[in-house]
Amino acid sequence: MVTGTGEGRVPPPRRPIDRWIPILLATGVFVLHMLLSTRYGYFRDELYYIAASRHPALGYFDFPAGVAMVAWLVGHTVGYRLWALHVPPALAHAALILIAGGIAADAGAGTFGILLASLAVAVSPAYLGSGSILTMDVFDQLCWALAGWAALRALQQDRPRAWLWFGAAAAVGLFFKMTMLLFGGAVLAGLLLTEVGRRHLRTVWPWVGGCIAALGVLPYFVWEVVHGWPTLAFYAHYRAARASGGAGPAKFVLGQLLLSSWLSAPIWLAGLWYALVVSAGRRVRAVGIAYVFLLVLLAAFRAKIYFLAPMYTLLFGLGGPRLEAWSRRRAWPRVAYTAVVTLAAAAMAPLVMPLLPPASAAAYAAPLHVGAHSPTASTPLIQPLADRFGWPQQVATIARVYRGLPAAERTVACVVTGNYGEASAVNFFGPAEGLPPAISGHNQYYLWGPRGCTFQEVVSIGLPATFLTKLFTSVRPAATVHCEYCMPEENDLSVYVDRGPRQSPGTTWTLLRSVS
């Protein structure tokens, strides 16, 4: 067996504590997520995935079916309770910690190297944040890590059949998020550019693994064909939006240091150095090249900074043994650095997960200017925290306006929203308020259609009055929704009562799609 400790060297025997370190850290992180699982409210996308789970399909306008299936499983076992929705992402974060420890052990790490790798994943702001909400991202991170671990084992240990496990993990990943295609392409580029990789490509196993991975995208492919490839329009719009307002290349690159916290960055940088430069790391050089490939590609396309987060579990796992070797068994630098990494994580954690009450979290974050901003307003909280506020108040306000309509008008009135978050909030909280299902022209809601709405009487939110006056002869402001900690674009929204449609229902519905 060849490992990251050097050509032909066998890793030192693992002591019981080496196995328990990742397990204890994973358990602690899972418990922390669960203790905080109901501190804030439902996240915008969680409400969206709940709505999708009530419309089972092979895919959706802006995401594959995986996350909706997870929501369906939660809903059909214990119900859509907030704590229950947060069990799967918390488990995924815990699994990432175990994987990092396993990668470090495979690379020849002793106790300190395994501790560093596992701790870095446990306290990384990127993973703490994604592990506290139900989204595609945490499952994407998990599947990249599983596939990457299989690739590392195939290369380190010269076990080409491990590419079958790579394919299986990639197939599951493609069921959650299409970014797995980028990872697979980057790994293929790394294999083509390295001698060890090319030797593996001359066997059948990487190609069989690729065929297995393709099975994961098949359901979404079928759905796209049946529905006329709507996701292509979504990605075209996304690319245009990122090109005009996304993070520039320099900001994207610097942002990678924040994903892991600046003080944990030396661990993954050591792993990258090992994979790209150190002669003993030539067997895993393909993974280092894959990281560089993705970094350049995503920076050039102004992708969101967290798109590269899944790679860091692999690099932490490779970097832990490097820092262990460089510390030369000196106790004080090891203890000091472990303490620094932990304290830095404790300082950053309130910025990415609901550790503090909302008022305290806002006061803590305000001086750092890390919150969400719009052209007209801002909040000190980052978007994954801010988007957990305001939805019940929004629905309650809509319900008051709806109940204020004459009885005859309520029987034909529709609730129309500007985006999927508002519609999903109405459809989750609205039944208790007596509201009819909401419709929207945004993303998947457009494909679900107007649900028989004639647009004779509409209660709307999230749509500008200037647009509504093009659709209706009467647009009356009826209420305003205020929420202190929510996203700026959801604060101080006007609720309108709209009457007298100017166009046919079909034309009105098409126009609603154009503004969303």
Coordinates of C-alpha atoms in Angstrom, one line a residue:
M1 CA 0.0 0.0 0.0
V2 CA 1.2 3.5 -0.9
T3 CA 0.1 6.3 1.3
G4 CA 0.7 10.0 1.7
T5 CA 3.5 9.5 4.2
G6 CA 5.9 8.7 1.5
E7 CA 6.5 6.1 -1.2
G8 CA 6.0 2.6 0.1
R9 CA 5.6 3.6 3.7
V10 CA 2.8 2.0 5.7
P11 CA 0.8 4.2 8.1
P12 CA 1.5 3.8 11.8
P13 CA -0.9 1.6 13.7
R14 CA -4.0 3.4 14.6
R15 CA -4.7 3.8 18.4
P16 CA -8.2 3.6 19.8
I17 CA -8.1 7.4 20.4
D18 CA -7.5 8.0 16.7
R19 CA -10.8 6.3 15.8
W20 CA -12.7 8.1 18.6
I21 CA -11.5 11.6 17.8
P22 CA -13.6 12.0 14.6
I23 CA -16.6 10.2 16.3
L24 CA -16.6 12.4 19.3
L25 CA -16.3 15.6 17.2
A26 CA -19.0 14.4 14.9
T27 CA -21.3 13.6 17.8
G28 CA -20.7 17.0 19.4
V29 CA -21.4 18.9 16.2
F30 CA -24.6 16.9 15.6
V31 CA -25.8 17.6 19.2
L32 CA -25.0 21.3 18.7
H33 CA -27.0 21.5 15.5
M34 CA -29.9 19.8 17.2
L35 CA -29.8 22.1 20.2
L36 CA -30.0 25.1 17.9
S37 CA -32.4 23.5 15.4
T38 CA -35.5 25.5 16.5
R39 CA -33.9 28.7 17.7
Y40 CA -34.8 30.6 14.5
G41 CA -37.6 30.0 12.0
Y42 CA -37.9 28.1 8.7
F43 CA -35.4 29.0 6.1
R44 CA -36.7 30.3 2.8
D45 CA -35.5 27.3 0.8
E46 CA -36.8 24.9 3.4
L47 CA -40.3 26.2 2.8
Y48 CA -39.7 25.8 -1.0
Y49 CA -38.5 22.2 -0.6
I50 CA -41.5 21.4 1.5
A51 CA -43.7 22.7 -1.3
A52 CA -41.8 20.6 -3.8
S53 CA -42.1 17.5 -1.7
R54 CA -45.9 17.9 -2.0
H55 CA -45.5 17.8 -5.7
P56 CA -43.3 14.7 -6.2
A57 CA -41.4 14.7 -9.5
L58 CA -38.1 13.5 -11.1
G59 CA -36.9 17.1 -11.0
Y60 CA -37.8 20.7 -10.6
F61 CA -37.1 24.0 -12.4
D62 CA -34.0 24.9 -10.4
F63 CA -32.9 21.7 -8.6
P64 CA -32.9 17.9 -8.9
A65 CA -35.3 15.8 -6.9
G66 CA -33.0 14.7 -4.1
V67 CA -33.6 17.5 -1.5
A68 CA -37.4 17.4 -2.1
M69 CA -37.3 13.6 -1.5
V70 CA -35.5 14.2 1.8
A71 CA -38.2 16.8 2.8
W72 CA -40.8 14.2 1.7
L73 CA -39.3 11.5 3.9
V74 CA -39.2 13.9 6.9
G75 CA -42.8 15.1 6.3
H76 CA -44.1 11.6 6.0
T77 CA -42.4 10.2 9.1
V78 CA -42.4 12.9 11.8
G79 CA -44.0 15.8 10.0
Y80 CA -42.4 19.0 8.7
R81 CA -41.3 20.1 12.1
L82 CA -38.4 22.4 12.2
W83 CA -36.2 20.2 14.3
A84 CA -36.9 17.2 12.1
L85 CA -35.9 19.1 8.9
H86 CA -32.6 19.8 10.5
V87 CA -31.7 16.2 11.4
P88 CA -30.5 15.3 7.8
P89 CA -28.2 18.3 7.3
A90 CA -26.8 17.8 10.8
L91 CA -26.0 14.2 10.1
A92 CA -24.4 15.2 6.8
H93 CA -22.1 17.6 8.6
A94 CA -21.2 14.9 11.1
A95 CA -20.4 12.5 8.3
L96 CA -18.0 15.1 6.7
I97 CA -16.0 15.1 10.0
L98 CA -15.7 11.3 9.9
I99 CA -14.6 11.4 6.2
A100 CA -11.9 14.0 7.0
G101 CA -10.6 11.8 9.8
G102 CA -10.6 8.8 7.5
I103 CA -8.7 10.7 4.7
A104 CA -6.1 11.8 7.2
A105 CA -5.7 8.3 8.6
D106 CA -5.3 7.0 5.0
A107 CA -2.6 9.6 4.4
G108 CA -0.6 8.3 7.4
A109 CA -1.7 10.7 10.1
G110 CA -1.3 10.1 13.8
T111 CA -3.5 11.4 16.5
F112 CA -2.7 15.1 16.0
G113 CA -3.1 14.9 12.2
I114 CA -6.5 13.2 12.5
L115 CA -7.5 15.7 15.2
L116 CA -6.6 18.7 13.0
A117 CA -8.4 17.3 9.9
S118 CA -11.5 16.4 11.8
L119 CA -11.6 19.6 13.9
A120 CA -11.2 21.8 10.8
V121 CA -14.2 20.3 9.2
A122 CA -16.2 20.4 12.5
V123 CA -15.6 24.1 13.0
S124 CA -15.5 25.4 9.4
P125 CA -18.0 28.2 8.9
A126 CA -19.0 26.8 5.6
Y127 CA -20.0 23.5 7.1
L128 CA -21.5 24.9 10.3
G129 CA -23.7 27.1 8.2
S130 CA -24.8 24.5 5.7
G131 CA -25.2 21.8 8.4
S132 CA -27.8 23.9 10.2
I133 CA -30.4 24.2 7.4
L134 CA -32.0 21.8 4.9
T135 CA -30.6 22.7 1.5
M136 CA -28.9 21.0 -1.4
D137 CA -25.5 22.3 -0.4
V138 CA -24.8 20.1 2.6
F139 CA -25.6 16.9 0.6
D140 CA -23.5 18.2 -2.3
Q141 CA -20.6 18.7 0.1
L142 CA -21.1 15.2 1.5
C143 CA -21.2 13.5 -1.9
W144 CA -18.2 15.4 -3.2
A145 CA -16.3 14.2 0.0
L146 CA -17.4 10.6 -0.5
A147 CA -16.5 10.6 -4.1
G148 CA -13.2 12.4 -3.4
W149 CA -12.3 9.9 -0.7
A150 CA -12.9 7.1 -3.1
A151 CA -10.6 8.9 -5.7
L152 CA -7.9 9.3 -3.1
R153 CA -8.1 5.7 -2.1
A154 CA -8.0 4.6 -5.7
L155 CA -4.9 6.7 -6.3
Q156 CA -3.0 6.4 -3.0
Q157 CA -3.5 2.6 -2.7
D158 CA -3.5 1.8 -6.4
R159 CA -7.0 0.3 -6.2
P160 CA -8.7 1.1 -9.6
R161 CA -11.8 -0.6 -8.5
A162 CA -12.4 2.2 -6.0
W163 CA -13.6 4.3 -8.9
L164 CA -16.8 2.3 -8.7
W165 CA -17.4 3.9 -5.3
F166 CA -16.5 7.3 -6.8
G167 CA -19.2 6.7 -9.4
A168 CA -21.8 5.6 -6.8
A169 CA -21.2 8.7 -4.7
A170 CA -21.3 10.9 -7.8
A171 CA -24.6 9.4 -8.8
V172 CA -26.1 10.3 -5.5
G173 CA -24.6 13.7 -5.7
L174 CA -26.2 14.3 -9.1
F175 CA -29.5 13.5 -7.6
F176 CA -29.0 16.5 -5.3
K177 CA -27.1 19.1 -7.3
M178 CA -25.6 19.4 -10.8
T179 CA -22.3 20.9 -9.5
M180 CA -21.2 17.3 -9.2
L181 CA -20.6 17.4 -12.9
L182 CA -18.0 20.1 -12.3
F183 CA -16.2 18.0 -9.7
G184 CA -16.2 14.9 -12.0
G185 CA -14.9 17.0 -14.9
A186 CA -12.2 18.5 -12.7
V187 CA -11.1 15.1 -11.4
L188 CA -11.0 13.8 -15.0
A189 CA -8.7 16.8 -15.9
G190 CA -6.5 15.9 -13.0
L191 CA -6.2 12.3 -14.1
L192 CA -5.4 13.3 -17.7
L193 CA -2.6 15.6 -16.5
T194 CA -0.8 13.2 -14.2
E195 CA 1.1 10.0 -14.9
V196 CA -0.7 8.0 -12.1
G197 CA -4.0 9.3 -13.3
R198 CA -3.4 8.3 -16.9
R199 CA -2.4 4.8 -15.7
H200 CA -5.8 4.5 -14.0
L201 CA -7.6 5.7 -17.1
R202 CA -6.1 2.9 -19.1
T203 CA -8.1 0.5 -16.9
V204 CA -11.8 0.0 -17.3
W205 CA -12.8 1.0 -13.7
P206 CA -12.9 4.8 -14.0
W207 CA -15.1 4.6 -17.0
V208 CA -17.4 2.1 -15.4
G209 CA -17.5 4.5 -12.4
G210 CA -18.4 7.3 -14.8
C211 CA -21.3 5.2 -16.2
I212 CA -22.6 4.6 -12.7
A213 CA -22.4 8.4 -12.0
A214 CA -24.5 9.0 -15.2
L215 CA -27.3 7.1 -13.7
G216 CA -27.7 9.8 -11.1
V217 CA -28.5 12.4 -13.7
L218 CA -30.9 10.2 -15.7
P219 CA -34.1 11.1 -13.7
Y220 CA -33.4 14.8 -14.1
F221 CA -32.6 14.3 -17.8
V222 CA -35.9 12.6 -18.4
W223 CA -37.7 15.4 -16.5
E224 CA -35.9 18.1 -18.5
V225 CA -36.8 16.4 -21.8
V226 CA -40.5 16.1 -20.9
H227 CA -40.7 19.7 -19.7
G228 CA -38.7 21.3 -22.6
W229 CA -35.4 21.9 -20.7
P230 CA -36.6 24.7 -18.4
T231 CA -33.5 24.5 -16.2
L232 CA -31.4 25.8 -19.1
A233 CA -33.3 29.1 -18.8
F234 CA -32.7 29.1 -15.1
Y235 CA -28.9 28.7 -15.6
A236 CA -28.8 31.3 -18.3
H237 CA -30.5 33.8 -16.0
Y238 CA -28.2 32.8 -13.1
R239 CA -25.1 33.3 -15.3
A240 CA -26.3 36.7 -16.4
A241 CA -27.0 37.7 -12.8
R242 CA -23.6 36.6 -11.6
A243 CA -21.9 38.3 -14.5
S244 CA -23.4 41.6 -13.6
G245 CA -23.3 41.4 -9.8
G246 CA -21.4 38.3 -8.6
A247 CA -18.2 38.1 -6.8
G248 CA -15.2 39.1 -8.9
P249 CA -12.3 36.6 -9.3
A250 CA -10.2 38.3 -6.5
K251 CA -13.1 38.3 -4.1
F252 CA -13.9 34.7 -4.9
V253 CA -10.3 33.6 -4.3
L254 CA -10.0 35.5 -1.0
G255 CA -13.4 34.2 0.0
Q256 CA -12.0 30.7 0.1
L257 CA -10.0 31.6 3.2
L258 CA -13.2 32.6 5.0
L259 CA -15.0 29.4 4.2
S260 CA -12.7 27.6 6.6
S261 CA -11.8 30.6 8.7
W262 CA -8.4 32.3 8.2
L263 CA -6.8 30.4 11.0
S264 CA -7.8 27.0 9.7
A265 CA -6.7 27.8 6.2
P266 CA -3.1 26.6 6.8
I267 CA -4.4 23.1 7.2
W268 CA -6.1 22.9 3.7
L269 CA -3.3 24.9 2.2
A270 CA -0.8 22.3 3.5
G271 CA -3.0 19.6 1.9
L272 CA -3.0 21.5 -1.4
W273 CA 0.8 22.0 -1.2
Y274 CA 1.3 18.3 -0.5
A275 CA -0.9 17.3 -3.5
L276 CA 0.6 19.7 -6.0
V277 CA 4.3 20.1 -5.0
V278 CA 5.6 17.4 -2.6
S279 CA 7.0 14.4 -4.4
A280 CA 5.4 12.0 -2.0
G281 CA 2.0 13.4 -2.9
R282 CA 2.3 12.7 -6.6
R283 CA -0.2 9.9 -6.4
V284 CA -2.9 12.3 -5.3
R285 CA -1.8 15.2 -7.6
A286 CA -4.9 14.7 -9.7
V287 CA -7.0 15.9 -6.7
G288 CA -4.8 19.0 -6.2
I289 CA -5.1 19.8 -9.9
A290 CA -8.9 19.3 -9.7
Y291 CA -9.0 22.0 -7.0
V292 CA -7.0 24.5 -9.0
F293 CA -9.1 23.8 -12.1
L294 CA -12.3 24.5 -10.1
L295 CA -10.9 27.5 -8.5
V296 CA -10.0 29.1 -11.8
L297 CA -13.3 28.1 -13.5
L298 CA -15.6 29.2 -10.7
A299 CA -13.7 32.5 -10.2
A300 CA -13.9 33.2 -13.9
F301 CA -17.7 32.6 -13.9
R302 CA -18.2 34.7 -10.8
A303 CA -19.8 31.8 -8.9
K304 CA -20.9 32.0 -5.4
I305 CA -18.0 31.7 -3.0
Y306 CA -19.4 28.6 -1.3
F307 CA -19.5 26.6 -4.5
L308 CA -16.0 25.4 -3.8
A309 CA -16.7 24.5 -0.2
P310 CA -17.1 20.7 -0.9
M311 CA -13.4 20.4 -1.8
Y312 CA -12.1 21.4 1.7
T313 CA -13.0 18.2 3.4
L314 CA -10.5 16.4 1.1
L315 CA -7.8 19.1 1.5
F316 CA -8.2 19.2 5.3
G317 CA -7.8 15.4 5.3
L318 CA -4.6 15.7 3.3
G319 CA -3.3 18.7 5.3
G320 CA -3.7 17.3 8.8
P321 CA -0.8 14.9 8.4
R322 CA 1.4 17.6 6.9
L323 CA 1.1 20.0 9.8
E324 CA 1.5 17.0 12.1
A325 CA 4.8 16.2 10.5
W326 CA 6.0 19.9 10.4
S327 CA 5.3 20.3 14.2
R328 CA 7.9 17.6 14.9
R329 CA 6.1 16.2 17.9
R330 CA 6.4 19.4 19.9
A331 CA 3.5 19.6 22.3
W332 CA 3.2 23.4 22.7
P333 CA 2.7 24.4 19.1
R334 CA 0.2 21.6 18.6
V335 CA -1.8 22.6 21.7
A336 CA -1.6 26.3 20.8
Y337 CA -2.7 25.9 17.2
T338 CA -5.6 23.6 18.2
A339 CA -6.7 26.2 20.7
V340 CA -6.4 29.0 18.1
V341 CA -8.5 27.1 15.5
T342 CA -11.2 26.4 18.1
L343 CA -11.3 29.9 19.4
A344 CA -11.5 31.3 15.9
A345 CA -14.4 29.0 15.1
A346 CA -16.2 30.1 18.3
A347 CA -15.8 33.7 17.2
M348 CA -17.2 33.0 13.7
A349 CA -19.9 30.5 14.6
P350 CA -22.5 33.2 15.6
L351 CA -22.2 34.7 12.1
V352 CA -23.3 31.5 10.3
M353 CA -25.6 29.6 12.7
P354 CA -28.3 30.5 15.2
L355 CA -26.1 30.5 18.3
L356 CA -27.4 33.8 19.7
P357 CA -30.8 35.4 20.0
P358 CA -31.6 37.5 16.9
A359 CA -31.0 40.9 18.6
S360 CA -27.6 39.7 20.0
A361 CA -26.6 38.1 16.7
A362 CA -27.4 41.3 14.9
A363 CA -25.4 43.4 17.4
Y364 CA -22.5 40.9 17.1
A365 CA -22.5 41.0 13.3
A366 CA -23.1 44.6 12.7
P367 CA -19.6 45.9 13.2
L368 CA -18.2 43.3 10.8
H369 CA -20.4 44.4 7.9
V370 CA -21.0 40.8 6.8
G371 CA -24.8 40.9 6.5
A372 CA -27.1 40.9 3.5
H373 CA -27.6 44.1 1.5
S374 CA -29.9 45.5 -1.1
P375 CA -29.8 48.8 -3.0
T376 CA -32.2 50.3 -0.4
A377 CA -31.6 48.5 2.9
S378 CA -29.5 46.0 4.7
T379 CA -29.5 43.6 7.6
P380 CA -26.5 42.7 9.8
L381 CA -27.3 39.0 9.5
I382 CA -26.0 36.9 6.6
Q383 CA -28.6 35.6 4.2
P384 CA -28.9 32.0 5.6
L385 CA -29.8 33.5 9.0
A386 CA -31.9 36.5 7.8
D387 CA -34.0 34.3 5.5
R388 CA -35.3 32.5 8.6
F389 CA -37.3 35.6 9.7
G390 CA -40.4 37.3 8.7
W391 CA -42.4 34.5 7.0
P392 CA -45.1 34.0 9.6
Q393 CA -45.7 37.7 10.0
Q394 CA -45.9 38.1 6.2
V395 CA -48.5 35.3 6.0
A396 CA -50.5 36.8 8.9
T397 CA -50.6 40.2 7.2
I398 CA -51.8 38.6 3.9
A399 CA -54.5 36.7 5.8
R400 CA -55.8 39.9 7.5
V401 CA -56.1 41.5 4.1
Y402 CA -57.8 38.4 2.6
R403 CA -60.3 38.2 5.5
G404 CA -61.1 41.8 5.0
L405 CA -62.5 41.2 1.5
P406 CA -66.3 40.7 1.1
A407 CA -67.3 37.1 1.3
A408 CA -68.3 36.9 -2.3
E409 CA -64.8 38.2 -3.4
R410 CA -63.0 35.8 -1.1
T411 CA -64.5 32.9 -3.0
V412 CA -62.7 33.9 -6.2
A413 CA -59.6 35.7 -4.7
C414 CA -56.1 34.4 -5.4
V415 CA -52.9 35.1 -3.5
V416 CA -50.1 36.0 -5.9
T417 CA -46.5 36.5 -4.8
G418 CA -43.3 37.8 -6.4
N419 CA -41.0 34.9 -5.5
Y420 CA -40.9 31.3 -4.4
G421 CA -40.1 32.2 -0.8
E422 CA -43.3 34.2 -0.3
A423 CA -45.4 31.6 -2.1
S424 CA -44.0 28.7 -0.1
A425 CA -44.5 30.6 3.2
V426 CA -48.2 31.2 2.3
N427 CA -48.6 27.5 1.3
F428 CA -47.0 26.3 4.6
F429 CA -48.4 28.7 7.1
G430 CA -51.5 29.8 5.1
P431 CA -53.9 26.9 5.7
A432 CA -54.0 27.7 9.4
E433 CA -55.0 31.3 8.5
G434 CA -57.7 30.2 6.0
L435 CA -55.7 31.3 2.9
P436 CA -56.0 29.7 -0.5
P437 CA -52.8 28.3 -2.0
A438 CA -50.5 30.9 -3.3
I439 CA -49.3 31.1 -6.9
S440 CA -46.2 32.8 -8.4
G441 CA -44.4 33.2 -11.7
H442 CA -41.1 32.5 -10.0
N443 CA -39.0 29.3 -10.8
Q444 CA -40.9 26.0 -10.2
Y445 CA -44.1 27.8 -9.2
Y446 CA -44.5 28.9 -12.8
L447 CA -44.5 25.3 -13.9
W448 CA -47.1 24.4 -11.3
G449 CA -49.4 26.9 -13.0
P450 CA -52.0 29.3 -11.9
R451 CA -54.2 26.6 -10.3
G452 CA -57.4 27.9 -11.8
C453 CA -56.9 31.5 -10.8
T454 CA -59.0 33.9 -13.0
F455 CA -57.2 37.0 -11.6
Q456 CA -60.6 38.7 -11.1
E457 CA -59.6 39.4 -7.5
V458 CA -56.0 39.2 -6.3
V459 CA -54.2 39.7 -3.0
S460 CA -50.5 40.2 -4.0
I461 CA -47.2 40.7 -2.2
G462 CA -43.7 41.1 -3.5
L463 CA -44.8 42.6 -6.8
P464 CA -44.2 46.4 -7.5
A465 CA -47.2 48.6 -8.0
T466 CA -45.8 49.9 -11.3
F467 CA -46.0 46.4 -12.6
L468 CA -49.4 45.6 -11.1
T469 CA -51.0 48.6 -12.7
K470 CA -50.1 47.1 -16.1
L471 CA -52.1 44.0 -15.2
F472 CA -55.1 45.5 -13.2
T473 CA -57.3 48.5 -13.5
S474 CA -57.4 48.8 -9.7
V475 CA -54.4 48.4 -7.4
R476 CA -55.0 49.3 -3.8
P477 CA -52.4 49.1 -1.1
A478 CA -53.9 47.3 1.9
A479 CA -51.1 46.7 4.4
T480 CA -47.3 46.8 4.9
V481 CA -45.2 43.9 6.3
H482 CA -42.3 44.9 8.6
C483 CA -39.8 42.4 9.9
E484 CA -36.7 43.5 11.8
Y485 CA -34.2 40.8 11.0
C486 CA -35.4 39.4 7.7
M487 CA -33.8 39.9 4.3
P488 CA -34.0 43.5 3.1
E489 CA -36.1 42.6 0.0
E490 CA -38.7 41.0 2.3
N491 CA -38.9 44.0 4.7
D492 CA -41.6 46.8 4.3
L493 CA -43.4 45.0 1.5
S494 CA -46.8 46.3 0.5
V495 CA -49.8 43.9 0.2
Y496 CA -52.1 45.0 -2.5
V497 CA -55.7 44.2 -3.5
D498 CA -55.9 44.1 -7.2
R499 CA -59.0 44.1 -9.3
G500 CA -60.1 44.3 -13.0
P501 CA -57.6 42.3 -15.0
R502 CA -56.5 44.1 -18.2
Q503 CA -55.5 40.9 -20.1
S504 CA -56.7 37.3 -20.3
P505 CA -55.7 34.9 -17.5
G506 CA -53.2 33.3 -19.8
T507 CA -51.5 36.6 -20.8
T508 CA -51.5 37.7 -17.1
W509 CA -49.8 34.5 -16.1
T510 CA -47.2 34.9 -18.8
L511 CA -46.5 38.4 -17.7
L512 CA -46.1 37.3 -14.1
R513 CA -43.3 34.9 -15.3
S514 CA -41.5 37.8 -16.9
V515 CA -41.2 39.9 -13.7
S516 CA -40.1 37.0 -11.4

